[in-house]
mmCIF file of C-alpha atoms in Angstrom:
data_model
loop_
_atom_site.group_PDB
_atom_site.id
_atom_site.type_symbol
_atom_site.label_atom_id
_atom_site.label_comp_id
_atom_site.label_asym_id
_atom_site.label_seq_id
_atom_site.Cartn_x
_atom_site.Cartn_y
_atom_site.Cartn_z
ATOM 1 C CA UNK A 276 69.415 28.993 17.828
ATOM 2 C CA UNK A 277 68.603 32.276 16.293
ATOM 3 C CA UNK A 278 67.163 32.627 12.410
ATOM 4 C CA UNK A 279 70.102 33.560 10.973
ATOM 5 C CA UNK A 280 72.491 30.695 12.392
ATOM 6 C CA UNK A 281 69.473 28.233 11.538
ATOM 7 C CA UNK A 282 69.561 29.493 8.002
ATOM 8 C CA UNK A 283 73.519 29.042 8.313
ATOM 9 C CA UNK A 284 73.396 25.796 9.221
ATOM 10 C CA UNK A 285 70.408 24.603 6.924
ATOM 11 C CA UNK A 286 71.372 26.714 3.661
ATOM 12 C CA UNK A 287 75.678 25.193 3.853
ATOM 13 C CA UNK A 288 74.645 21.829 4.657
ATOM 14 C CA UNK A 289 71.942 21.844 2.077
ATOM 15 C CA UNK A 290 74.256 22.954 -0.453
ATOM 16 C CA UNK A 291 76.638 20.417 0.757
ATOM 17 C CA UNK A 292 74.476 17.237 0.559
ATOM 18 C CA UNK A 293 72.959 18.457 -2.703
ATOM 19 C CA UNK A 294 76.466 18.144 -4.384
ATOM 20 C CA UNK A 295 77.086 14.848 -2.827
ATOM 21 C CA UNK A 296 73.678 13.480 -4.504
ATOM 22 C CA UNK A 297 73.921 15.328 -7.743
ATOM 23 C CA UNK A 298 77.749 15.372 -8.439
ATOM 24 C CA UNK A 299 78.234 11.862 -8.711
ATOM 25 C CA UNK A 300 75.089 11.186 -11.223
ATOM 26 C CA UNK A 301 76.160 13.834 -13.333
ATOM 27 C CA UNK A 302 79.554 12.495 -13.171
ATOM 28 C CA UNK A 303 79.304 8.926 -13.832
ATOM 29 C CA UNK A 304 76.907 9.397 -16.608
ATOM 30 C CA UNK A 305 78.796 6.549 -18.468
ATOM 31 C CA UNK A 306 82.139 6.762 -16.564
ATOM 32 C CA UNK A 307 83.075 4.130 -14.004
ATOM 33 C CA UNK A 308 85.484 4.894 -10.637
ATOM 34 C CA UNK A 309 88.915 3.736 -9.997
ATOM 35 C CA UNK A 310 88.800 0.609 -7.537
ATOM 36 C CA UNK A 311 90.487 2.601 -4.605
ATOM 37 C CA UNK A 312 88.579 5.555 -4.959
ATOM 38 C CA UNK A 313 85.241 2.817 -5.256
ATOM 39 C CA UNK A 314 86.630 1.514 -1.548
ATOM 40 C CA UNK A 315 87.696 4.450 -0.151
ATOM 41 C CA UNK A 316 84.347 5.714 -0.734
ATOM 42 C CA UNK A 317 83.305 2.645 0.648
ATOM 43 C CA UNK A 318 84.771 2.801 4.216
ATOM 44 C CA UNK A 319 82.779 5.842 4.517
ATOM 45 C CA UNK A 320 79.730 4.853 5.202
ATOM 46 C CA UNK A 321 80.916 2.152 8.513
ATOM 47 C CA UNK A 322 83.472 4.917 9.565
ATOM 48 C CA UNK A 323 80.999 7.726 9.811
ATOM 49 C CA UNK A 324 78.574 5.745 11.672
ATOM 50 C CA UNK A 325 80.718 4.250 14.213
ATOM 51 C CA UNK A 326 82.130 7.939 14.556
ATOM 52 C CA UNK A 327 78.954 9.171 15.977
ATOM 53 C CA UNK A 328 77.870 5.792 17.986
ATOM 54 C CA UNK A 329 81.408 6.776 19.686
ATOM 55 C CA UNK A 330 80.821 10.376 20.123
ATOM 56 C CA UNK A 331 76.724 9.479 21.534
ATOM 57 C CA UNK A 332 78.357 6.907 23.952
ATOM 58 C CA UNK A 333 81.434 7.755 24.920
ATOM 59 C CA UNK A 334 82.645 11.128 27.042
ATOM 60 C CA UNK A 335 85.578 12.336 29.502
ATOM 61 C CA UNK A 336 82.643 12.212 32.442
ATOM 62 C CA UNK A 337 80.715 8.896 31.741
ATOM 63 C CA UNK A 338 81.775 7.793 34.725
ATOM 64 C CA UNK A 339 81.443 10.772 37.085
ATOM 65 C CA UNK A 340 78.256 10.069 38.222
ATOM 66 C CA UNK A 341 78.700 6.626 39.090
ATOM 67 C CA UNK A 342 80.026 3.560 36.793
ATOM 68 C CA UNK A 343 76.303 2.300 35.965
ATOM 69 C CA UNK A 344 75.370 5.588 34.611
ATOM 70 C CA UNK A 345 78.336 5.663 32.442
ATOM 71 C CA UNK A 346 77.877 1.520 31.284
ATOM 72 C CA UNK A 347 74.009 2.158 30.966
ATOM 73 C CA UNK A 348 73.676 3.550 27.061
ATOM 74 C CA UNK A 349 76.253 0.753 26.276
ATOM 75 C CA UNK A 350 74.046 -1.647 27.570
ATOM 76 C CA UNK A 351 71.107 -0.206 25.915
ATOM 77 C CA UNK A 352 73.402 0.138 22.499
ATOM 78 C CA UNK A 353 74.330 -3.671 23.107
ATOM 79 C CA UNK A 354 70.424 -4.508 23.242
ATOM 80 C CA UNK A 355 70.196 -2.212 19.713
ATOM 81 C CA UNK A 356 72.759 -4.843 18.096
ATOM 82 C CA UNK A 357 70.558 -7.481 19.428
ATOM 83 C CA UNK A 358 67.524 -6.458 17.741
ATOM 84 C CA UNK A 359 69.709 -5.188 14.566
ATOM 85 C CA UNK A 360 70.583 -8.984 14.988
ATOM 86 C CA UNK A 361 67.537 -10.364 15.051
ATOM 87 C CA UNK A 362 64.930 -7.944 13.227
ATOM 88 C CA UNK A 363 66.830 -6.077 10.651
ATOM 89 C CA UNK A 364 64.259 -3.022 10.922
ATOM 90 C CA UNK A 365 65.340 0.679 11.988
ATOM 91 C CA UNK A 366 62.274 0.862 13.284
ATOM 92 C CA UNK A 367 62.189 -1.761 15.954
ATOM 93 C CA UNK A 368 66.041 -0.562 16.427
ATOM 94 C CA UNK A 369 64.601 2.993 17.377
ATOM 95 C CA UNK A 370 62.362 1.689 19.438
ATOM 96 C CA UNK A 371 63.590 -0.756 21.647
ATOM 97 C CA UNK A 372 66.752 1.542 21.845
ATOM 98 C CA UNK A 373 64.718 4.234 23.454
ATOM 99 C CA UNK A 374 62.895 1.263 25.729
ATOM 100 C CA UNK A 375 66.071 -0.315 26.887
ATOM 101 C CA UNK A 376 67.548 3.388 27.761
ATOM 102 C CA UNK A 377 64.278 4.460 29.488
ATOM 103 C CA UNK A 378 63.978 1.019 31.381
ATOM 104 C CA UNK A 379 67.815 0.865 32.217
ATOM 105 C CA UNK A 380 67.506 4.046 33.821
ATOM 106 C CA UNK A 381 65.212 3.302 36.387
ATOM 107 C CA UNK A 382 67.802 0.748 37.592
ATOM 108 C CA UNK B 477 43.149 9.940 -11.857
ATOM 109 C CA UNK B 478 43.608 7.184 -14.953
ATOM 110 C CA UNK B 479 44.520 3.677 -14.304
ATOM 111 C CA UNK B 480 47.886 3.227 -14.874
ATOM 112 C CA UNK B 481 48.744 6.533 -12.729
ATOM 113 C CA UNK B 482 46.466 4.410 -9.992
ATOM 114 C CA UNK B 483 48.328 1.432 -10.551
ATOM 115 C CA UNK B 484 51.519 3.332 -9.909
ATOM 116 C CA UNK B 485 50.397 4.919 -6.911
ATOM 117 C CA UNK B 486 49.104 1.698 -5.566
ATOM 118 C CA UNK B 487 52.992 0.085 -5.980
ATOM 119 C CA UNK B 488 54.423 3.370 -4.551
ATOM 120 C CA UNK B 489 52.054 3.330 -1.384
ATOM 121 C CA UNK B 490 52.766 -0.597 -0.677
ATOM 122 C CA UNK B 491 56.625 0.002 -1.049
ATOM 123 C CA UNK B 492 56.524 3.079 0.798
ATOM 124 C CA UNK B 493 54.154 2.483 3.910
ATOM 125 C CA UNK B 494 56.204 0.610 6.077
ATOM 126 C CA UNK B 495 59.258 3.567 5.480
ATOM 127 C CA UNK B 496 56.407 5.931 6.451
ATOM 128 C CA UNK B 497 55.691 4.618 9.610
ATOM 129 C CA UNK B 498 59.022 3.917 10.808
ATOM 130 C CA UNK B 499 59.623 8.004 10.004
ATOM 131 C CA UNK B 500 57.306 8.717 11.939
ATOM 132 C CA UNK B 501 58.086 6.964 14.784
ATOM 133 C CA UNK B 502 62.425 8.086 14.352
ATOM 134 C CA UNK B 503 61.031 11.784 13.127
ATOM 135 C CA UNK B 504 58.994 12.431 16.246
ATOM 136 C CA UNK B 505 61.788 12.647 18.716
ATOM 137 C CA UNK B 506 63.948 13.854 15.725
ATOM 138 C CA UNK B 507 61.874 16.986 15.854
ATOM 139 C CA UNK B 508 62.019 17.312 19.791
ATOM 140 C CA UNK B 509 64.659 17.415 19.726
ATOM 141 C CA UNK B 510 65.651 20.230 17.590
ATOM 142 C CA UNK B 511 62.435 22.069 19.064
ATOM 143 C CA UNK B 512 64.792 21.707 22.175
ATOM 144 C CA UNK B 513 68.012 23.158 20.102
ATOM 145 C CA UNK B 514 65.384 26.102 19.341
ATOM 146 C CA UNK B 515 63.957 25.309 15.797
ATOM 147 C CA UNK B 516 60.679 26.157 15.571
ATOM 148 C CA UNK B 517 57.939 23.532 13.259
ATOM 149 C CA UNK B 518 58.494 25.389 11.005
ATOM 150 C CA UNK B 519 62.009 25.361 10.501
ATOM 151 C CA UNK B 520 62.176 21.646 10.776
ATOM 152 C CA UNK B 521 59.568 20.970 8.676
ATOM 153 C CA UNK B 522 61.844 22.871 5.845
ATOM 154 C CA UNK B 523 65.053 21.392 7.267
ATOM 155 C CA UNK B 524 63.215 17.534 6.664
ATOM 156 C CA UNK B 525 61.915 18.154 3.519
ATOM 157 C CA UNK B 526 65.053 19.412 1.783
ATOM 158 C CA UNK B 527 68.078 17.459 3.769
ATOM 159 C CA UNK B 528 66.791 14.918 4.486
ATOM 160 C CA UNK B 529 68.790 12.968 6.736
ATOM 161 C CA UNK B 530 68.121 11.809 9.676
ATOM 162 C CA UNK B 531 71.547 11.446 11.707
ATOM 163 C CA UNK B 532 72.404 14.729 10.151
ATOM 164 C CA UNK B 533 69.375 16.680 11.668
ATOM 165 C CA UNK B 534 69.988 14.318 15.408
ATOM 166 C CA UNK B 535 73.697 15.917 14.875
ATOM 167 C CA UNK B 536 73.046 19.357 14.341
ATOM 168 C CA UNK B 537 70.779 19.175 17.298
ATOM 169 C CA UNK B 538 73.060 16.827 19.600
ATOM 170 C CA UNK B 539 75.985 19.305 18.375
ATOM 171 C CA UNK B 540 74.089 22.613 19.424
ATOM 172 C CA UNK B 541 72.525 21.524 22.829
ATOM 173 C CA UNK B 542 76.458 20.153 23.782
ATOM 174 C CA UNK B 543 77.391 23.817 23.039
ATOM 175 C CA UNK B 544 79.793 22.402 19.341
ATOM 176 C CA UNK B 545 80.747 25.924 17.428
ATOM 177 C CA UNK B 546 78.561 26.224 14.361
ATOM 178 C CA UNK B 547 81.290 25.540 12.145
ATOM 179 C CA UNK B 548 81.867 22.264 13.456
ATOM 180 C CA UNK B 549 78.579 21.262 13.179
ATOM 181 C CA UNK B 550 78.485 22.342 9.489
ATOM 182 C CA UNK B 551 82.007 20.142 9.276
ATOM 183 C CA UNK B 552 80.189 17.142 11.089
ATOM 184 C CA UNK B 553 77.352 17.010 9.577
ATOM 185 C CA UNK B 554 78.896 17.437 6.345
ATOM 186 C CA UNK B 555 81.467 14.626 7.063
ATOM 187 C CA UNK B 556 78.692 12.303 7.786
ATOM 188 C CA UNK B 557 76.831 13.345 4.551
ATOM 189 C CA UNK B 558 79.348 12.388 2.017
ATOM 190 C CA UNK B 559 77.735 9.399 2.107
ATOM 191 C CA UNK B 560 75.180 10.141 -0.063
ATOM 192 C CA UNK B 561 77.774 10.363 -2.737
ATOM 193 C CA UNK B 562 78.464 6.654 -2.486
ATOM 194 C CA UNK B 563 74.952 6.080 -2.728
ATOM 195 C CA UNK B 564 74.395 8.285 -6.227
ATOM 196 C CA UNK B 565 77.613 6.394 -7.195
ATOM 197 C CA UNK B 566 76.308 3.159 -7.205
ATOM 198 C CA UNK B 567 72.885 4.866 -8.135
ATOM 199 C CA UNK B 568 74.139 6.097 -11.207
ATOM 200 C CA UNK B 569 74.456 3.391 -13.751
ATOM 201 C CA UNK B 570 70.657 2.232 -13.149
ATOM 202 C CA UNK B 571 69.652 6.134 -13.200
ATOM 203 C CA UNK B 572 70.637 6.044 -17.455
ATOM 204 C CA UNK B 573 67.557 4.184 -18.349
ATOM 205 C CA UNK B 574 65.398 7.265 -17.311
ATOM 206 C CA UNK B 575 66.368 11.098 -18.986
ATOM 207 C CA UNK B 576 68.285 13.561 -17.501
ATOM 208 C CA UNK B 577 66.041 15.243 -15.526
ATOM 209 C CA UNK B 578 64.173 12.863 -14.106
ATOM 210 C CA UNK B 579 67.921 11.106 -13.030
ATOM 211 C CA UNK B 580 68.312 14.693 -11.223
ATOM 212 C CA UNK B 581 65.063 14.753 -9.750
ATOM 213 C CA UNK B 582 65.181 11.384 -8.381
ATOM 214 C CA UNK B 583 68.617 11.873 -6.563
ATOM 215 C CA UNK B 584 68.240 15.462 -5.453
ATOM 216 C CA UNK B 585 65.217 14.021 -2.827
ATOM 217 C CA UNK B 586 65.909 10.382 -1.856
ATOM 218 C CA UNK B 587 66.312 8.656 1.394
ATOM 219 C CA UNK B 588 68.665 6.074 2.482
ATOM 220 C CA UNK B 589 65.536 3.881 2.769
ATOM 221 C CA UNK B 590 64.019 5.073 -0.947
ATOM 222 C CA UNK B 591 67.760 4.826 -1.899
ATOM 223 C CA UNK B 592 67.788 1.226 -0.892
ATOM 224 C CA UNK B 593 64.334 0.565 -2.335
ATOM 225 C CA UNK B 594 65.112 1.988 -5.865
ATOM 226 C CA UNK B 595 68.111 0.476 -6.528
ATOM 227 C CA UNK B 596 66.951 -3.038 -5.125
ATOM 228 C CA UNK B 597 63.545 -2.603 -7.735
ATOM 229 C CA UNK B 598 65.635 -1.270 -10.806
ATOM 230 C CA UNK B 599 68.588 -3.907 -10.132
ATOM 231 C CA UNK B 600 65.919 -6.901 -10.037
ATOM 232 C CA UNK B 601 64.418 -5.764 -12.921
ATOM 233 C CA UNK B 602 61.268 -5.325 -12.110
ATOM 234 C CA UNK B 603 59.224 -2.493 -13.723
ATOM 235 C CA UNK B 604 59.925 0.032 -11.748
ATOM 236 C CA UNK B 605 59.881 3.748 -13.499
ATOM 237 C CA UNK B 606 60.644 7.437 -12.717
ATOM 238 C CA UNK B 607 57.420 8.189 -11.856
ATOM 239 C CA UNK B 608 57.314 5.050 -9.002
ATOM 240 C CA UNK B 609 61.072 6.122 -7.835
ATOM 241 C CA UNK B 610 59.816 9.825 -7.575
ATOM 242 C CA UNK B 611 56.616 8.944 -6.254
ATOM 243 C CA UNK B 612 58.333 6.954 -3.894
ATOM 244 C CA UNK B 613 60.743 9.531 -2.634
ATOM 245 C CA UNK B 614 57.876 12.668 -2.309
ATOM 246 C CA UNK B 615 55.889 10.175 -0.008
ATOM 247 C CA UNK B 616 58.807 9.308 2.765
ATOM 248 C CA UNK B 617 59.614 12.899 1.585
ATOM 249 C CA UNK B 618 56.735 14.540 2.937
ATOM 250 C CA UNK B 619 56.312 11.710 6.153
ATOM 251 C CA UNK B 620 59.854 13.101 7.331
ATOM 252 C CA UNK B 621 59.268 16.440 7.141
ATOM 253 C CA UNK B 622 56.019 16.372 8.856
ATOM 254 C CA UNK B 623 56.920 14.054 11.698
ATOM 255 C CA UNK B 624 59.783 16.551 12.235
ATOM 256 C CA UNK B 625 57.435 19.449 12.323
ATOM 257 C CA UNK B 626 54.859 17.589 14.237
ATOM 258 C CA UNK B 627 57.589 16.581 16.821
ATOM 259 C CA UNK B 628 58.859 20.067 17.597
ATOM 260 C CA UNK B 629 55.647 21.288 18.305
ATOM 261 C CA UNK B 630 55.202 18.939 20.735
ATOM 262 C CA UNK B 631 58.839 19.094 22.498
ATOM 263 C CA UNK B 632 57.611 22.747 23.033
ATOM 264 C CA UNK B 633 54.392 21.423 24.994
ATOM 265 C CA UNK B 634 55.376 18.256 26.481
ATOM 266 C CA UNK B 635 59.318 18.157 28.481
ATOM 267 C CA UNK B 636 60.745 14.728 26.960
ATOM 268 C CA UNK B 637 64.000 14.534 28.448
ATOM 269 C CA UNK B 638 66.565 14.973 25.735
ATOM 270 C CA UNK B 639 69.004 12.630 27.036
ATOM 271 C CA UNK B 640 65.929 9.758 25.853
ATOM 272 C CA UNK B 641 65.057 11.585 22.405
ATOM 273 C CA UNK B 642 68.736 11.783 21.363
ATOM 274 C CA UNK B 643 69.031 7.688 21.801
ATOM 275 C CA UNK B 644 66.733 7.140 19.333
ATOM 276 C CA UNK B 645 69.062 8.634 17.293
ATOM 277 C CA UNK B 646 71.806 6.315 18.644
ATOM 278 C CA UNK B 647 69.856 3.325 18.077
ATOM 279 C CA UNK B 648 69.212 4.534 14.615
ATOM 280 C CA UNK B 649 73.219 4.932 14.074
ATOM 281 C CA UNK B 650 73.543 1.562 15.720
ATOM 282 C CA UNK B 651 71.280 0.489 13.576
ATOM 283 C CA UNK B 652 73.288 1.952 10.547
ATOM 284 C CA UNK B 653 76.355 0.591 11.458
ATOM 285 C CA UNK B 654 75.560 -3.163 12.017
ATOM 286 C CA UNK B 655 73.654 -2.555 8.374
ATOM 287 C CA UNK B 656 77.544 -2.271 6.778
ATOM 288 C CA UNK B 657 79.063 -5.477 5.599
ATOM 289 C CA UNK B 658 80.441 -7.505 8.141
ATOM 290 C CA UNK B 659 84.005 -7.724 6.935
ATOM 291 C CA UNK B 660 87.604 -7.469 8.137
ATOM 292 C CA UNK B 661 88.030 -3.814 6.368
ATOM 293 C CA UNK B 662 84.816 -2.812 7.202
ATOM 294 C CA UNK B 663 85.657 -3.622 11.324
ATOM 295 C CA UNK B 664 88.986 -1.857 11.320
ATOM 296 C CA UNK B 665 87.323 1.432 9.873
ATOM 297 C CA UNK B 666 84.625 1.398 12.326
ATOM 298 C CA UNK B 667 86.794 0.717 15.405
ATOM 299 C CA UNK B 668 89.576 2.986 14.298
ATOM 300 C CA UNK B 669 86.920 5.815 14.158
ATOM 301 C CA UNK B 670 85.704 5.200 17.235
ATOM 302 C CA UNK B 671 88.980 4.975 18.628
ATOM 303 C CA UNK B 672 89.560 8.157 17.402
ATOM 304 C CA UNK B 673 86.592 10.199 18.801
ATOM 305 C CA UNK B 674 87.544 8.828 22.036
ATOM 306 C CA UNK B 675 91.169 9.860 21.945
ATOM 307 C CA UNK B 676 89.836 13.415 20.417
ATOM 308 C CA UNK B 677 86.996 13.907 23.429
ATOM 309 C CA UNK B 678 89.924 12.582 26.140
ATOM 310 C CA UNK B 679 92.047 15.288 24.719
ATOM 311 C CA UNK B 680 89.804 18.178 24.422
ATOM 312 C CA UNK B 681 89.215 17.853 20.981
ATOM 313 C CA UNK B 682 85.522 17.025 20.922
ATOM 314 C CA UNK B 683 85.153 20.072 18.382
ATOM 315 C CA UNK B 684 86.426 17.959 15.641
ATOM 316 C CA UNK B 685 85.613 14.587 16.711
ATOM 317 C CA UNK B 686 83.416 12.809 14.272
ATOM 318 C CA UNK B 687 85.018 14.200 10.765
ATOM 319 C CA UNK B 688 88.443 13.748 12.068
ATOM 320 C CA UNK B 689 87.617 10.157 13.523
ATOM 321 C CA UNK B 690 85.234 8.995 10.098
ATOM 322 C CA UNK B 691 88.996 10.369 7.909
ATOM 323 C CA UNK B 692 91.101 7.767 10.173
ATOM 324 C CA UNK B 693 88.890 5.421 10.159
ATOM 325 C CA UNK B 694 88.627 5.601 6.195
ATOM 326 C CA UNK B 695 92.143 5.315 6.292
ATOM 327 C CA UNK B 696 92.138 2.271 8.541
ATOM 328 C CA UNK B 697 90.056 0.573 6.203
ATOM 329 C CA UNK B 698 92.206 1.015 3.121
ATOM 330 C CA UNK B 699 95.291 0.395 5.695
ATOM 331 C CA UNK B 700 93.539 -3.293 6.202
ATOM 332 C CA UNK B 701 93.727 -4.247 2.678
ATOM 333 C CA UNK B 702 97.478 -3.635 2.863
ATOM 334 C CA UNK B 703 98.175 -6.229 5.844
ATOM 335 C CA UNK B 704 97.661 -9.516 4.552
ATOM 336 C CA UNK B 705 95.150 -11.748 6.911
ATOM 337 C CA UNK B 706 97.157 -14.341 8.607
ATOM 338 C CA UNK B 707 97.251 -17.863 6.850
ATOM 339 C CA UNK B 708 96.588 -16.163 3.740
ATOM 340 C CA UNK B 709 100.075 -14.916 2.427
ATOM 341 C CA UNK B 710 100.548 -15.558 -1.541
ATOM 342 C CA UNK B 711 96.645 -16.497 -1.457
ATOM 343 C CA UNK B 712 94.366 -14.221 -4.010
ATOM 344 C CA UNK B 713 91.239 -12.703 -2.221
ATOM 345 C CA UNK B 714 92.958 -11.989 1.484
ATOM 346 C CA UNK B 715 91.980 -8.889 1.145
ATOM 347 C CA UNK B 716 89.658 -9.274 3.920
ATOM 348 C CA UNK B 717 86.186 -7.612 1.764
#
């Protein structure tokens, strides 16, 4: 990544996220949102996170190197779900996920 | 230092240290991955300090390493950044007790975890001032940026496999997905998004998979509220949320 490409990526992403952070605070000082808008906004996080998880775990070539190679990240993600259920800790989920990934890749 | 300032600093650090610790653990692999994508430690510090979204930063590196066009990376990162609009919308009513400048300063630099802490303190009626909220933001912001920069410095001298460093991000997303409300609408949004990603990737549309899937997921979640739950016809509150 060149410096100019980094600057384009950083400045556009920063400007967008800054608008997302600031505009609602300015616009909603004393003004409520319609229930349908609130409902739609509420579905953004699960949809975005599910899309990101699926993007990381699923690929047309995932089984090219064997069934276990394709399934292994899914099993490691399952371990993270178990840890999330038991601990509700972001830190332990990341540690357990990486540890499970490393250990399962040795199988 | 005045006694009041010392007390505020102690209270902020008491709330911030578990988050700071987890940011070191997640920020290091984030920086390692960014170094593999060609970002220097300085770039990582600047990005981490201003952008403040671990998910977005991991995503930039992963998509760059996968050869995704720059425009698609920006669109995908924008799609997942829209959740901050929701956070700010929910935070806005509680920030009315502070001045306009203080509210904007808090909104500009919160992370998801700092948002969670500040929102819970403000809604519970605890003595959580604008100084507390800003102090918390700055503590976790600096920790995150320094961890990313350290990871990038480490990544340029130690060869850590990209797949392993990248799975820290996948684990983070799995955790954030699990932390969403366990309701029918949420499940429909998540399943709709995941199925869309699979369809896009299997049909050669991987570059637009994430933003498109987020939109389809929102539509699926909204549609789930229209379809009545089995046995709930005519019953109020049967919208699944």
